């Protein structure tokens, strides 16, 4: 049976409670026996670097969520670059991945996935991109080796990654793992998985956004979806673009999402 997840800052008991209530009202009651529900574990950087916060996450999920399904995603937003602890192409990011995996084991999670967070300021290609992608691949495979069977994956990011935080092309943060093609270079010919974020893919694309194209490329690697629409375009020195609208209510639009859901239902029913 398919599972609907919502993100939660799980170190806060009240947030876990409110997210579960949302799932019960909007999924279990309205779509009886059609879906399972789960929580995607997120939070602030300190929630994954301080043992007290990690213990609170485990306590809240066990006491409040009472065994609900979980996936671990860690922290996101601009902090994945500015905090300097999430770069999976570095040893410090590798250590953070170990923390995520350890948390996943304690929560009996069905998946652990990350951003590459191999960030750099400016929108030009970095000279060492190929090498960084190689190290990200090696570190994720290391994570898979120690995960005791929990699938490990990576998510595509918008281009530039932090276009919803700045419009200055010299200050905006970009990432080595933005396009699905970048993800493919990291996970091809492995058992690593792909989290496809629809808004990240469509954020700076004009015209009809074919959401099925990345899924067709990554094929059996597809494992988890972040289903979101987006608004605006990132124009250097002029504007920013944002993700967040309900699918169909933003620039990607309902037609693209209808085609996407139909494709997923037929080819990736779980």
PDB file of C-alpha atoms in Angstrom:
ATOM      1  CA  UNK A   1       0.000   0.000   0.000  1.00  0.00           C
ATOM      2  CA  UNK A   2       1.229   3.493  -0.823  1.00  0.00           C
ATOM      3  CA  UNK A   3       2.242   5.797   2.008  1.00  0.00           C
ATOM      4  CA  UNK A   4       1.596   9.521   2.350  1.00  0.00           C
ATOM      5  CA  UNK A   5       4.326  11.258   4.369  1.00  0.00           C
ATOM      6  CA  UNK A   6       4.395  14.805   5.709  1.00  0.00           C
ATOM      7  CA  UNK A   7       7.512  16.514   7.059  1.00  0.00           C
ATOM      8  CA  UNK A   8       7.886  17.172  10.749  1.00  0.00           C
ATOM      9  CA  UNK A   9      10.394  18.882  13.016  1.00  0.00           C
ATOM     10  CA  UNK A  10      10.309  15.784  15.174  1.00  0.00           C
ATOM     11  CA  UNK A  11      12.336  17.245  18.055  1.00  0.00           C
ATOM     12  CA  UNK A  12       9.185  19.239  18.883  1.00  0.00           C
ATOM     13  CA  UNK A  13       6.452  17.055  20.368  1.00  0.00           C
ATOM     14  CA  UNK A  14       3.718  19.488  19.359  1.00  0.00           C
ATOM     15  CA  UNK A  15       4.779  19.396  15.730  1.00  0.00           C
ATOM     16  CA  UNK A  16       4.620  15.605  15.658  1.00  0.00           C
ATOM     17  CA  UNK A  17       1.154  15.755  17.191  1.00  0.00           C
ATOM     18  CA  UNK A  18      -0.143  18.336  14.708  1.00  0.00           C
ATOM     19  CA  UNK A  19       1.267  16.476  11.697  1.00  0.00           C
ATOM     20  CA  UNK A  20      -0.305  13.211  12.799  1.00  0.00           C
ATOM     21  CA  UNK A  21      -3.617  14.969  13.293  1.00  0.00           C
ATOM     22  CA  UNK A  22      -3.358  16.399   9.781  1.00  0.00           C
ATOM     23  CA  UNK A  23      -2.686  12.955   8.317  1.00  0.00           C
ATOM     24  CA  UNK A  24      -5.554  11.369  10.188  1.00  0.00           C
ATOM     25  CA  UNK A  25      -8.037  14.018   9.056  1.00  0.00           C
ATOM     26  CA  UNK A  26      -6.887  14.442   5.451  1.00  0.00           C
ATOM     27  CA  UNK A  27      -5.760  10.915   4.591  1.00  0.00           C
ATOM     28  CA  UNK A  28      -7.126   8.202   6.868  1.00  0.00           C
ATOM     29  CA  UNK A  29     -10.647   9.598   7.208  1.00  0.00           C
ATOM     30  CA  UNK A  30     -11.072  10.818   3.619  1.00  0.00           C
ATOM     31  CA  UNK A  31      -9.367   7.884   1.894  1.00  0.00           C
ATOM     32  CA  UNK A  32     -10.200   4.938   4.123  1.00  0.00           C
ATOM     33  CA  UNK A  33      -7.999   1.890   3.596  1.00  0.00           C
ATOM     34  CA  UNK A  34      -6.293   3.469   0.564  1.00  0.00           C
ATOM     35  CA  UNK A  35      -3.077   4.772   2.100  1.00  0.00           C
ATOM     36  CA  UNK A  36      -0.765   4.350   5.035  1.00  0.00           C
ATOM     37  CA  UNK A  37       0.619   7.444   6.742  1.00  0.00           C
ATOM     38  CA  UNK A  38       4.106   8.413   7.803  1.00  0.00           C
ATOM     39  CA  UNK A  39       6.382  11.211   8.959  1.00  0.00           C
ATOM     40  CA  UNK A  40       9.463  12.592   7.217  1.00  0.00           C
ATOM     41  CA  UNK A  41      11.977  13.532   9.884  1.00  0.00           C
ATOM     42  CA  UNK A  42      13.418  17.009   9.457  1.00  0.00           C
ATOM     43  CA  UNK A  43      14.454  19.847  11.705  1.00  0.00           C
ATOM     44  CA  UNK A  44      17.128  22.384  12.466  1.00  0.00           C
ATOM     45  CA  UNK A  45      20.860  21.641  12.154  1.00  0.00           C
ATOM     46  CA  UNK A  46      21.181  21.437  15.947  1.00  0.00           C
ATOM     47  CA  UNK A  47      18.527  18.723  16.049  1.00  0.00           C
ATOM     48  CA  UNK A  48      20.953  16.387  14.281  1.00  0.00           C
ATOM     49  CA  UNK A  49      24.181  17.468  15.968  1.00  0.00           C
ATOM     50  CA  UNK A  50      23.082  17.506  19.623  1.00  0.00           C
ATOM     51  CA  UNK A  51      22.425  14.179  21.335  1.00  0.00           C
ATOM     52  CA  UNK A  52      19.679  15.665  23.489  1.00  0.00           C
ATOM     53  CA  UNK A  53      17.698  16.636  20.382  1.00  0.00           C
ATOM     54  CA  UNK A  54      18.283  13.261  18.734  1.00  0.00           C
ATOM     55  CA  UNK A  55      16.974  11.566  21.866  1.00  0.00           C
ATOM     56  CA  UNK A  56      13.892  13.811  21.786  1.00  0.00           C
ATOM     57  CA  UNK A  57      13.205  12.825  18.178  1.00  0.00           C
ATOM     58  CA  UNK A  58      13.267   9.139  19.102  1.00  0.00           C
ATOM     59  CA  UNK A  59      11.128   9.736  22.195  1.00  0.00           C
ATOM     60  CA  UNK A  60       8.527  11.801  20.305  1.00  0.00           C
ATOM     61  CA  UNK A  61       8.205   9.351  17.434  1.00  0.00           C
ATOM     62  CA  UNK A  62       7.902   6.379  19.791  1.00  0.00           C
ATOM     63  CA  UNK A  63       5.528   8.002  22.289  1.00  0.00           C
ATOM     64  CA  UNK A  64       3.397  10.230  20.041  1.00  0.00           C
ATOM     65  CA  UNK A  65       3.609   8.672  16.592  1.00  0.00           C
ATOM     66  CA  UNK A  66       3.432   5.164  18.120  1.00  0.00           C
ATOM     67  CA  UNK A  67       5.128   3.282  15.373  1.00  0.00           C
ATOM     68  CA  UNK A  68       4.030   5.350  12.365  1.00  0.00           C
ATOM     69  CA  UNK A  69       6.224   4.896   9.329  1.00  0.00           C
ATOM     70  CA  UNK A  70       9.180   7.255   9.043  1.00  0.00           C
ATOM     71  CA  UNK A  71      11.795   8.384   6.575  1.00  0.00           C
ATOM     72  CA  UNK A  72      14.822  10.424   7.647  1.00  0.00           C
ATOM     73  CA  UNK A  73      15.749  13.518   5.651  1.00  0.00           C
ATOM     74  CA  UNK A  74      17.594  15.660   8.181  1.00  0.00           C
ATOM     75  CA  UNK A  75      17.743  19.424   7.924  1.00  0.00           C
ATOM     76  CA  UNK A  76      17.251  21.438   4.749  1.00  0.00           C
ATOM     77  CA  UNK A  77      17.163  25.035   3.542  1.00  0.00           C
ATOM     78  CA  UNK A  78      20.080  27.413   3.236  1.00  0.00           C
ATOM     79  CA  UNK A  79      21.621  25.949   6.377  1.00  0.00           C
ATOM     80  CA  UNK A  80      22.747  22.853   4.484  1.00  0.00           C
ATOM     81  CA  UNK A  81      25.411  25.128   2.981  1.00  0.00           C
ATOM     82  CA  UNK A  82      26.036  27.793   5.606  1.00  0.00           C
ATOM     83  CA  UNK A  83      26.381  25.409   8.575  1.00  0.00           C
ATOM     84  CA  UNK A  84      29.157  23.474   6.844  1.00  0.00           C
ATOM     85  CA  UNK A  85      28.170  20.071   8.226  1.00  0.00           C
ATOM     86  CA  UNK A  86      26.018  18.574   5.467  1.00  0.00           C
ATOM     87  CA  UNK A  87      28.380  18.351   2.488  1.00  0.00           C
ATOM     88  CA  UNK A  88      28.286  14.688   1.482  1.00  0.00           C
ATOM     89  CA  UNK A  89      31.438  15.233  -0.611  1.00  0.00           C
ATOM     90  CA  UNK A  90      33.363  15.835   2.619  1.00  0.00           C
ATOM     91  CA  UNK A  91      34.143  13.851   5.756  1.00  0.00           C
ATOM     92  CA  UNK A  92      31.919  16.087   7.873  1.00  0.00           C
ATOM     93  CA  UNK A  93      28.917  15.275   5.673  1.00  0.00           C
ATOM     94  CA  UNK A  94      29.806  11.600   5.849  1.00  0.00           C
ATOM     95  CA  UNK A  95      29.627  11.808   9.642  1.00  0.00           C
ATOM     96  CA  UNK A  96      26.227  13.491   9.418  1.00  0.00           C
ATOM     97  CA  UNK A  97      25.040  10.672   7.150  1.00  0.00           C
ATOM     98  CA  UNK A  98      26.120   8.223   9.860  1.00  0.00           C
ATOM     99  CA  UNK A  99      23.943  10.167  12.320  1.00  0.00           C
ATOM    100  CA  UNK A 100      20.951  10.024   9.989  1.00  0.00           C
ATOM    101  CA  UNK A 101      21.399   6.293   9.474  1.00  0.00           C
ATOM    102  CA  UNK A 102      21.745   5.644  13.212  1.00  0.00           C
ATOM    103  CA  UNK A 103      18.523   7.601  13.759  1.00  0.00           C
ATOM    104  CA  UNK A 104      16.848   5.608  10.992  1.00  0.00           C
ATOM    105  CA  UNK A 105      17.788   2.371  12.713  1.00  0.00           C
ATOM    106  CA  UNK A 106      16.372   3.535  16.044  1.00  0.00           C
ATOM    107  CA  UNK A 107      13.104   4.588  14.360  1.00  0.00           C
ATOM    108  CA  UNK A 108      12.898   1.518  12.108  1.00  0.00           C
ATOM    109  CA  UNK A 109      12.703   3.948   9.175  1.00  0.00           C
ATOM    110  CA  UNK A 110      11.965   2.792   5.656  1.00  0.00           C
ATOM    111  CA  UNK A 111      14.382   5.237   3.992  1.00  0.00           C
ATOM    112  CA  UNK A 112      17.221   7.705   4.643  1.00  0.00           C
ATOM    113  CA  UNK A 113      17.851  10.358   2.010  1.00  0.00           C
ATOM    114  CA  UNK A 114      19.899  13.529   1.747  1.00  0.00           C
ATOM    115  CA  UNK A 115      20.734  16.553  -0.341  1.00  0.00           C
ATOM    116  CA  UNK A 116      24.215  16.466  -1.837  1.00  0.00           C
ATOM    117  CA  UNK A 117      24.871  19.810  -0.172  1.00  0.00           C
ATOM    118  CA  UNK A 118      28.078  20.072  -2.190  1.00  0.00           C
ATOM    119  CA  UNK A 119      27.582  23.799  -2.342  1.00  0.00           C
ATOM    120  CA  UNK A 120      29.442  26.745  -3.799  1.00  0.00           C
ATOM    121  CA  UNK A 121      28.470  30.387  -4.272  1.00  0.00           C
ATOM    122  CA  UNK A 122      27.775  31.595  -7.795  1.00  0.00           C
ATOM    123  CA  UNK A 123      26.088  29.950 -10.751  1.00  0.00           C
ATOM    124  CA  UNK A 124      29.112  28.787 -12.784  1.00  0.00           C
ATOM    125  CA  UNK A 125      30.161  25.138 -12.901  1.00  0.00           C
ATOM    126  CA  UNK A 126      32.817  24.308 -10.276  1.00  0.00           C
ATOM    127  CA  UNK A 127      36.132  22.998 -11.573  1.00  0.00           C
ATOM    128  CA  UNK A 128      35.999  19.941  -9.296  1.00  0.00           C
ATOM    129  CA  UNK A 129      32.383  18.895  -9.851  1.00  0.00           C
ATOM    130  CA  UNK A 130      33.256  15.471 -11.284  1.00  0.00           C
ATOM    131  CA  UNK A 131      35.464  14.650  -8.315  1.00  0.00           C
ATOM    132  CA  UNK A 132      32.863  15.829  -5.799  1.00  0.00           C
ATOM    133  CA  UNK A 133      30.172  13.699  -7.435  1.00  0.00           C
ATOM    134  CA  UNK A 134      32.522  10.724  -7.194  1.00  0.00           C
ATOM    135  CA  UNK A 135      33.092  11.263  -3.468  1.00  0.00           C
ATOM    136  CA  UNK A 136      29.349  11.742  -2.847  1.00  0.00           C
ATOM    137  CA  UNK A 137      28.786   8.414  -4.561  1.00  0.00           C
ATOM    138  CA  UNK A 138      31.452   6.720  -2.427  1.00  0.00           C
ATOM    139  CA  UNK A 139      30.070   8.159   0.802  1.00  0.00           C
ATOM    140  CA  UNK A 140      26.477   7.193   0.005  1.00  0.00           C
ATOM    141  CA  UNK A 141      27.630   3.658  -0.841  1.00  0.00           C
ATOM    142  CA  UNK A 142      29.420   3.602   2.516  1.00  0.00           C
ATOM    143  CA  UNK A 143      26.127   4.632   4.102  1.00  0.00           C
ATOM    144  CA  UNK A 144      24.332   1.822   2.304  1.00  0.00           C
ATOM    145  CA  UNK A 145      26.955  -0.611   3.581  1.00  0.00           C
ATOM    146  CA  UNK A 146      26.319   0.336   7.238  1.00  0.00           C
ATOM    147  CA  UNK A 147      22.545   0.854   7.004  1.00  0.00           C
ATOM    148  CA  UNK A 148      21.484  -2.711   7.851  1.00  0.00           C
ATOM    149  CA  UNK A 149      19.183  -2.813   4.859  1.00  0.00           C
ATOM    150  CA  UNK A 150      17.646   0.678   5.060  1.00  0.00           C
ATOM    151  CA  UNK A 151      17.599   2.123   1.518  1.00  0.00           C
ATOM    152  CA  UNK A 152      19.805   5.201   1.066  1.00  0.00           C
ATOM    153  CA  UNK A 153      19.044   7.899  -1.488  1.00  0.00           C
ATOM    154  CA  UNK A 154      19.685  11.423  -2.727  1.00  0.00           C
ATOM    155  CA  UNK A 155      17.397  14.200  -3.935  1.00  0.00           C
ATOM    156  CA  UNK A 156      17.631  16.524  -6.939  1.00  0.00           C
ATOM    157  CA  UNK A 157      17.886  20.243  -6.185  1.00  0.00           C
ATOM    158  CA  UNK A 158      16.796  23.363  -8.074  1.00  0.00           C
ATOM    159  CA  UNK A 159      19.249  25.255 -10.238  1.00  0.00           C
ATOM    160  CA  UNK A 160      20.683  27.326  -8.682  1.00  0.00           C
ATOM    161  CA  UNK A 161      19.884  25.502  -5.464  1.00  0.00           C
ATOM    162  CA  UNK A 162      19.211  28.521  -3.279  1.00  0.00           C
ATOM    163  CA  UNK A 163      17.334  30.628  -5.816  1.00  0.00           C
ATOM    164  CA  UNK A 164      14.617  31.157  -3.223  1.00  0.00           C
ATOM    165  CA  UNK A 165      17.032  32.904  -0.866  1.00  0.00           C
ATOM    166  CA  UNK A 166      18.855  35.448  -3.050  1.00  0.00           C
ATOM    167  CA  UNK A 167      18.808  36.951  -6.540  1.00  0.00           C
ATOM    168  CA  UNK A 168      22.479  37.981  -6.669  1.00  0.00           C
ATOM    169  CA  UNK A 169      24.268  35.512  -9.009  1.00  0.00           C
ATOM    170  CA  UNK A 170      27.497  35.927  -7.037  1.00  0.00           C
ATOM    171  CA  UNK A 171      25.891  35.216  -3.660  1.00  0.00           C
ATOM    172  CA  UNK A 172      23.320  32.566  -4.530  1.00  0.00           C
ATOM    173  CA  UNK A 173      24.276  29.026  -3.549  1.00  0.00           C
ATOM    174  CA  UNK A 174      24.524  26.341  -6.225  1.00  0.00           C
ATOM    175  CA  UNK A 175      25.113  22.622  -5.810  1.00  0.00           C
ATOM    176  CA  UNK A 176      26.941  19.840  -7.623  1.00  0.00           C
ATOM    177  CA  UNK A 177      23.797  17.683  -7.421  1.00  0.00           C
ATOM    178  CA  UNK A 178      21.058  19.824  -8.961  1.00  0.00           C
ATOM    179  CA  UNK A 179      19.744  18.120 -12.067  1.00  0.00           C
ATOM    180  CA  UNK A 180      18.510  14.512 -12.282  1.00  0.00           C
ATOM    181  CA  UNK A 181      21.504  13.981 -14.576  1.00  0.00           C
ATOM    182  CA  UNK A 182      23.746  14.813 -11.613  1.00  0.00           C
ATOM    183  CA  UNK A 183      21.844  12.360  -9.437  1.00  0.00           C
ATOM    184  CA  UNK A 184      22.267   9.747 -12.152  1.00  0.00           C
ATOM    185  CA  UNK A 185      26.045  10.177 -12.120  1.00  0.00           C
ATOM    186  CA  UNK A 186      26.020   9.556  -8.374  1.00  0.00           C
ATOM    187  CA  UNK A 187      23.738   6.509  -8.213  1.00  0.00           C
ATOM    188  CA  UNK A 188      23.956   4.742 -11.592  1.00  0.00           C
ATOM    189  CA  UNK A 189      24.837   1.029 -11.462  1.00  0.00           C
ATOM    190  CA  UNK A 190      24.276   0.930  -7.689  1.00  0.00           C
ATOM    191  CA  UNK A 191      21.439   0.098  -5.303  1.00  0.00           C
ATOM    192  CA  UNK A 192      21.213   3.739  -4.203  1.00  0.00           C
ATOM    193  CA  UNK A 193      17.811   5.409  -4.564  1.00  0.00           C
ATOM    194  CA  UNK A 194      16.421   8.641  -6.029  1.00  0.00           C
ATOM    195  CA  UNK A 195      14.098  11.089  -4.301  1.00  0.00           C
ATOM    196  CA  UNK A 196      12.418  13.123  -7.024  1.00  0.00           C
ATOM    197  CA  UNK A 197      11.361  16.632  -5.994  1.00  0.00           C
ATOM    198  CA  UNK A 198       8.936  17.978  -8.601  1.00  0.00           C
ATOM    199  CA  UNK A 199       9.286  21.632  -7.616  1.00  0.00           C
ATOM    200  CA  UNK A 200      13.072  21.470  -7.638  1.00  0.00           C
ATOM    201  CA  UNK A 201      12.930  20.055 -11.149  1.00  0.00           C
ATOM    202  CA  UNK A 202      10.423  22.563 -12.501  1.00  0.00           C
ATOM    203  CA  UNK A 203      11.512  25.676 -10.673  1.00  0.00           C
ATOM    204  CA  UNK A 204      13.410  27.388 -13.487  1.00  0.00           C
ATOM    205  CA  UNK A 205      11.987  25.541 -16.490  1.00  0.00           C
ATOM    206  CA  UNK A 206       9.731  27.374 -18.935  1.00  0.00           C
ATOM    207  CA  UNK A 207       6.809  26.004 -20.902  1.00  0.00           C
ATOM    208  CA  UNK A 208       5.413  22.534 -20.281  1.00  0.00           C
ATOM    209  CA  UNK A 209       7.367  20.772 -17.542  1.00  0.00           C
ATOM    210  CA  UNK A 210       7.476  17.043 -18.270  1.00  0.00           C
ATOM    211  CA  UNK A 211       7.707  15.580 -14.780  1.00  0.00           C
ATOM    212  CA  UNK A 212       7.942  12.040 -16.143  1.00  0.00           C
ATOM    213  CA  UNK A 213      11.279  12.641 -17.884  1.00  0.00           C
ATOM    214  CA  UNK A 214      13.544  12.368 -14.788  1.00  0.00           C
ATOM    215  CA  UNK A 215      11.649   9.320 -13.531  1.00  0.00           C
ATOM    216  CA  UNK A 216      12.098   7.583 -16.876  1.00  0.00           C
ATOM    217  CA  UNK A 217      15.827   8.323 -16.755  1.00  0.00           C
ATOM    218  CA  UNK A 218      16.343   7.088 -13.198  1.00  0.00           C
ATOM    219  CA  UNK A 219      13.963   4.115 -13.708  1.00  0.00           C
ATOM    220  CA  UNK A 220      14.228   1.562 -10.894  1.00  0.00           C
ATOM    221  CA  UNK A 221      16.167   3.994  -8.675  1.00  0.00           C
ATOM    222  CA  UNK A 222      12.993   6.037  -8.061  1.00  0.00           C
ATOM    223  CA  UNK A 223      11.917   5.472  -4.464  1.00  0.00           C
ATOM    224  CA  UNK A 224      10.345   8.552  -2.883  1.00  0.00           C
ATOM    225  CA  UNK A 225       8.547  11.681  -4.101  1.00  0.00           C
ATOM    226  CA  UNK A 226       8.446  15.266  -2.876  1.00  0.00           C
ATOM    227  CA  UNK A 227       5.343  16.494  -4.672  1.00  0.00           C
ATOM    228  CA  UNK A 228       5.221  20.300  -4.742  1.00  0.00           C
ATOM    229  CA  UNK A 229       4.492  23.051  -7.283  1.00  0.00           C
ATOM    230  CA  UNK A 230       6.477  26.268  -7.720  1.00  0.00           C
ATOM    231  CA  UNK A 231       6.135  29.961  -8.489  1.00  0.00           C
ATOM    232  CA  UNK A 232       8.170  32.494 -10.450  1.00  0.00           C
ATOM    233  CA  UNK A 233      11.539  32.300 -12.181  1.00  0.00           C
ATOM    234  CA  UNK A 234      14.979  33.047 -10.843  1.00  0.00           C
ATOM    235  CA  UNK A 235      16.331  35.955 -12.882  1.00  0.00           C
ATOM    236  CA  UNK A 236      19.830  37.148 -11.889  1.00  0.00           C
ATOM    237  CA  UNK A 237      19.770  40.479 -10.052  1.00  0.00           C
ATOM    238  CA  UNK A 238      16.007  40.773 -10.510  1.00  0.00           C
ATOM    239  CA  UNK A 239      13.860  38.056  -8.976  1.00  0.00           C
ATOM    240  CA  UNK A 240      13.643  34.884  -6.930  1.00  0.00           C
ATOM    241  CA  UNK A 241      11.675  31.686  -7.459  1.00  0.00           C
ATOM    242  CA  UNK A 242       9.852  29.695  -4.791  1.00  0.00           C
ATOM    243  CA  UNK A 243       8.515  26.223  -4.219  1.00  0.00           C
ATOM    244  CA  UNK A 244       5.565  25.479  -1.970  1.00  0.00           C
ATOM    245  CA  UNK A 245       2.190  25.699  -3.795  1.00  0.00           C
ATOM    246  CA  UNK A 246      -0.127  22.705  -3.800  1.00  0.00           C
ATOM    247  CA  UNK A 247       0.497  20.599  -6.934  1.00  0.00           C
ATOM    248  CA  UNK A 248      -1.466  22.121  -9.798  1.00  0.00           C
ATOM    249  CA  UNK A 249      -1.823  25.533  -8.155  1.00  0.00           C
ATOM    250  CA  UNK A 250       1.580  26.823  -9.281  1.00  0.00           C
ATOM    251  CA  UNK A 251       3.464  27.339 -12.513  1.00  0.00           C
ATOM    252  CA  UNK A 252       3.990  23.638 -13.267  1.00  0.00           C
ATOM    253  CA  UNK A 253       0.208  23.326 -13.361  1.00  0.00           C
ATOM    254  CA  UNK A 254      -2.448  20.654 -13.069  1.00  0.00           C
ATOM    255  CA  UNK A 255      -1.992  19.142 -16.553  1.00  0.00           C
ATOM    256  CA  UNK A 256       1.662  18.256 -15.904  1.00  0.00           C
ATOM    257  CA  UNK A 257       0.830  16.765 -12.519  1.00  0.00           C
ATOM    258  CA  UNK A 258      -2.078  14.730 -13.898  1.00  0.00           C
ATOM    259  CA  UNK A 259       0.222  13.222 -16.523  1.00  0.00           C
ATOM    260  CA  UNK A 260       2.858  12.591 -13.869  1.00  0.00           C
ATOM    261  CA  UNK A 261       0.515  10.879 -11.421  1.00  0.00           C
ATOM    262  CA  UNK A 262      -0.909   8.705 -14.181  1.00  0.00           C
ATOM    263  CA  UNK A 263       2.596   7.634 -15.171  1.00  0.00           C
ATOM    264  CA  UNK A 264       3.601   6.921 -11.559  1.00  0.00           C
ATOM    265  CA  UNK A 265       0.425   4.944 -10.915  1.00  0.00           C
ATOM    266  CA  UNK A 266       1.068   2.730 -13.921  1.00  0.00           C
ATOM    267  CA  UNK A 267       4.830   2.298 -13.653  1.00  0.00           C
ATOM    268  CA  UNK A 268       5.659   2.790  -9.947  1.00  0.00           C
ATOM    269  CA  UNK A 269       2.483   1.785  -8.068  1.00  0.00           C
ATOM    270  CA  UNK A 270       4.188   1.679  -4.654  1.00  0.00           C
TER     271      UNK A 270
END
